[in-house]
PDB file of C-alpha atoms in Angstrom:
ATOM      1  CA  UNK C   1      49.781  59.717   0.011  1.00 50.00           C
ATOM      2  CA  UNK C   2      50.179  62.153  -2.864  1.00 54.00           C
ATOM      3  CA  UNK C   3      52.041  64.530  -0.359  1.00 62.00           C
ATOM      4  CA  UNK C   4      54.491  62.452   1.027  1.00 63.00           C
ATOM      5  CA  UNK C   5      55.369  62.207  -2.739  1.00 59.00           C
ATOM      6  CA  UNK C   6      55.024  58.397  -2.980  1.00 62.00           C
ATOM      7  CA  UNK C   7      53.239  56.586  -5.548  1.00 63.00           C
ATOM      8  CA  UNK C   8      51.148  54.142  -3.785  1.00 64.00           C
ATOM      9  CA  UNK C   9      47.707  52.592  -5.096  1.00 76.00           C
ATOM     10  CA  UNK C  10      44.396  53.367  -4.012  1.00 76.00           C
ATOM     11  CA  UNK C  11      43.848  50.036  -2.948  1.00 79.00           C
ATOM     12  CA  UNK C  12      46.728  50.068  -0.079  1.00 81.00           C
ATOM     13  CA  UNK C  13      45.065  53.910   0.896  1.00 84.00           C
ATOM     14  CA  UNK C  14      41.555  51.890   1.173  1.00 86.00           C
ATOM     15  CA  UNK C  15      43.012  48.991   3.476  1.00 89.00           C
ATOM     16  CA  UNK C  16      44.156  51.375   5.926  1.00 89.00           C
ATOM     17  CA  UNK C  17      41.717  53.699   6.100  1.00 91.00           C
ATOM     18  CA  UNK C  18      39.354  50.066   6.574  1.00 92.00           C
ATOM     19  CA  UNK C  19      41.685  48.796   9.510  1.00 93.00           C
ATOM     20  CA  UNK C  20      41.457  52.225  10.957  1.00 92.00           C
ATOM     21  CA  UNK C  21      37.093  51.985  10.992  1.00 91.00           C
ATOM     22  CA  UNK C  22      37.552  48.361  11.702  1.00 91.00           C
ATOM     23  CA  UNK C  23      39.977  49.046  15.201  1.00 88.00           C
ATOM     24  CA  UNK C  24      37.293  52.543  16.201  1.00 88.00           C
ATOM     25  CA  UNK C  25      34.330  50.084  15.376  1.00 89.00           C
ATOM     26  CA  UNK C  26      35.698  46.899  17.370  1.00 90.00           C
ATOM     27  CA  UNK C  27      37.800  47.899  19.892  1.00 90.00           C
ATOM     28  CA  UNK C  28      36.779  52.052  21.148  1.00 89.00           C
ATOM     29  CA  UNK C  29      33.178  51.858  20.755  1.00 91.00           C
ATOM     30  CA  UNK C  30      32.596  48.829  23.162  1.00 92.00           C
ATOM     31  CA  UNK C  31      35.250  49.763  25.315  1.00 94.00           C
ATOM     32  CA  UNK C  32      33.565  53.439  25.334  1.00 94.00           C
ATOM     33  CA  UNK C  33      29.710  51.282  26.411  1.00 95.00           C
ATOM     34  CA  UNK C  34      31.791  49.397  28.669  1.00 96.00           C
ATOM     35  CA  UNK C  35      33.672  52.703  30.792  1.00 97.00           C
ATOM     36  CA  UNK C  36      29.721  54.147  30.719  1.00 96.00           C
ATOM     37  CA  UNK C  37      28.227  50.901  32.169  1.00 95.00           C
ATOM     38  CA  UNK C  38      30.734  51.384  34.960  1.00 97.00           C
ATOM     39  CA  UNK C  39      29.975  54.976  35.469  1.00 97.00           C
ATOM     40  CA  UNK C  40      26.207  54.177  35.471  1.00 93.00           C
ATOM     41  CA  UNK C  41      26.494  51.514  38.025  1.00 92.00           C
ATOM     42  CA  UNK C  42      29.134  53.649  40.658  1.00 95.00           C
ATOM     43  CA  UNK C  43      26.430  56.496  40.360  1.00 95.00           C
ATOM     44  CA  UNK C  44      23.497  54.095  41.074  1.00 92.00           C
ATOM     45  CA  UNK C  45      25.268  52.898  44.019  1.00 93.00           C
ATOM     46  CA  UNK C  46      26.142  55.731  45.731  1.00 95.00           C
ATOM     47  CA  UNK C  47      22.966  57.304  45.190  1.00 93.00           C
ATOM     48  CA  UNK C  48      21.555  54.006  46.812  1.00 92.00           C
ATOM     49  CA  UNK C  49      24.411  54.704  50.213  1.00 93.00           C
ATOM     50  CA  UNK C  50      22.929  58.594  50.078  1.00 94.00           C
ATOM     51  CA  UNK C  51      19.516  57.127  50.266  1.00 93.00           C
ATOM     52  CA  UNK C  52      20.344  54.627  53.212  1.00 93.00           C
ATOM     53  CA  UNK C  53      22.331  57.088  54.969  1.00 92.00           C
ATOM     54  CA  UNK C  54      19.142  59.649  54.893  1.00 92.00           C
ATOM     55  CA  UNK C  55      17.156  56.989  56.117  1.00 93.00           C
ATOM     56  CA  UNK C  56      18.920  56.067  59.019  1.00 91.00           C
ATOM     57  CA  UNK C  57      18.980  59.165  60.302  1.00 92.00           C
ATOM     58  CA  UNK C  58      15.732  60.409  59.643  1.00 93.00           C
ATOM     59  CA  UNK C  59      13.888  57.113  60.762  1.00 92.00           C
ATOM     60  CA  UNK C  60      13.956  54.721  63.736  1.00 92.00           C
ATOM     61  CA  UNK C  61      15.241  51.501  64.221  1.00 91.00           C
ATOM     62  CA  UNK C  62      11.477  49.551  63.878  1.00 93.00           C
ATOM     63  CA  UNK C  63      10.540  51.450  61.019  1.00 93.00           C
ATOM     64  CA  UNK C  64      13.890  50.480  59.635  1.00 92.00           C
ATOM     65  CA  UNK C  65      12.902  46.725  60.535  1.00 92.00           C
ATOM     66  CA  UNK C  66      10.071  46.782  58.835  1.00 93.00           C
ATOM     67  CA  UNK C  67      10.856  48.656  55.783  1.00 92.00           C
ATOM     68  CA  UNK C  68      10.806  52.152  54.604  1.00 93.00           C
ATOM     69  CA  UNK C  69      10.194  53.480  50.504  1.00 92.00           C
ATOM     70  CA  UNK C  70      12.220  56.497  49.834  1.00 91.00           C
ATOM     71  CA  UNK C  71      11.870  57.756  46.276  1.00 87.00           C
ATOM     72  CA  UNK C  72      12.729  54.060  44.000  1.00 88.00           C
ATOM     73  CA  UNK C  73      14.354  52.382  47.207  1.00 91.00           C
ATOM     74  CA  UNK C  74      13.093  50.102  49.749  1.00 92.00           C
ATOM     75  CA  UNK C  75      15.327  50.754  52.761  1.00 94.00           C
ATOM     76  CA  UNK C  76      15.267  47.299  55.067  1.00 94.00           C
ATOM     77  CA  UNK C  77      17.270  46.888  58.129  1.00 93.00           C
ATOM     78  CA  UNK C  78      18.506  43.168  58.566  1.00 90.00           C
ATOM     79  CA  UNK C  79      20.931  41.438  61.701  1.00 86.00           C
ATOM     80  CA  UNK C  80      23.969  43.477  60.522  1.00 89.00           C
ATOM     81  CA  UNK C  81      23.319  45.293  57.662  1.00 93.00           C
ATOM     82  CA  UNK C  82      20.831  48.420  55.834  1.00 94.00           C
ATOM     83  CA  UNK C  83      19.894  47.560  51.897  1.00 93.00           C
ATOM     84  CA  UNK C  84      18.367  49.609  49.674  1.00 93.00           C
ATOM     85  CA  UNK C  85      15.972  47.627  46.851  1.00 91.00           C
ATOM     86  CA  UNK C  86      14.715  49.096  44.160  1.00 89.00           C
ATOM     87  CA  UNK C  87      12.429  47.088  41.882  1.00 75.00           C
ATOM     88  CA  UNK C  88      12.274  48.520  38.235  1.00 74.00           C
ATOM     89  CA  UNK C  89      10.631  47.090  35.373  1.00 70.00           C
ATOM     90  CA  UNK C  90      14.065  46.479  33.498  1.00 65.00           C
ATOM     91  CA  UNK C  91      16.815  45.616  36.436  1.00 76.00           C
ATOM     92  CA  UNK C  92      16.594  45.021  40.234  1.00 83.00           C
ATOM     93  CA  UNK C  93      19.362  46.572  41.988  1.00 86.00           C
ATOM     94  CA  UNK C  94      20.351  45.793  45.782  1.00 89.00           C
ATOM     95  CA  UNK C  95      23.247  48.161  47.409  1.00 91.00           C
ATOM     96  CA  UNK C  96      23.900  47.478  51.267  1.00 91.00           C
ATOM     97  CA  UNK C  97      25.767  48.974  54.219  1.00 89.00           C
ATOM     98  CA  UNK C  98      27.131  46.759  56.979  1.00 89.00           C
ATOM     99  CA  UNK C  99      27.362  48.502  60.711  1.00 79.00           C
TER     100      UNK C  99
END
C-alpha cells in the first residue's frame, strides 16, 4: 500500500491478503475438483458408448445376449437396450444405449 501513497497498517494488508487465500482455498479449489470430476465422468462415458458401439458391430446378436468383455467392459444386450459394466476395485460404472 506504500505505492498508492496511503498509510495503512500491516494488519488491514494481512486481512486481505487472508480473505484472498481464504476465497482461492474455499471457493476455486473445490470448484476446480468439482469441473475435473465432470470431465472424468463425460470421458468415462463416452469411452463406454465407443466400446458398445465396437461391439455391436463386430459381434452378433447371441453373443451380445450372453455377454461379451472388451478391454474393462462387459458389453450385455438386454430387451431394449446395450450396457457396458465395468467392475473395478474402487467404483462400478454402468453406461447404456437404448435402440
Amino acid at each position: 500500500m506504500k505505492n498508492y501513497k496511503l498509510k495503512a497498517s500491516f494488519l488491514l494488508d494481512s486481512m486481505a491478503a487472508l480473505m484472498l487465500l481464504g476465497l482461492i482455498c474455499l471457493v476455486l479449489i473445490p470448484m476446480m475438483n468439482q469441473m475435473h470430476m465432470n470431465f472424468y465422468n463425460e470421458i468415462k462415458s463416452i469411452d463406454a458408448s465407443k466400446t458398445i458401439l465396437t461391439a455391436a458391430s463386430i459381434n452378433s446378436i447371441n453373443k451380445l445376449k450372453k455377454g461379451v468383455t472388451i478391454g474393462e467392459y462387459v458389453i450385455k444386450l438386454d430387451d431394449k437396450q446395450i450396457c457396458a459394466i465395468t467392475n473395478e476395485n474402487s467404483s462400478k460404472f454402468k453406461e447404456c444405449i437404448q435402440y
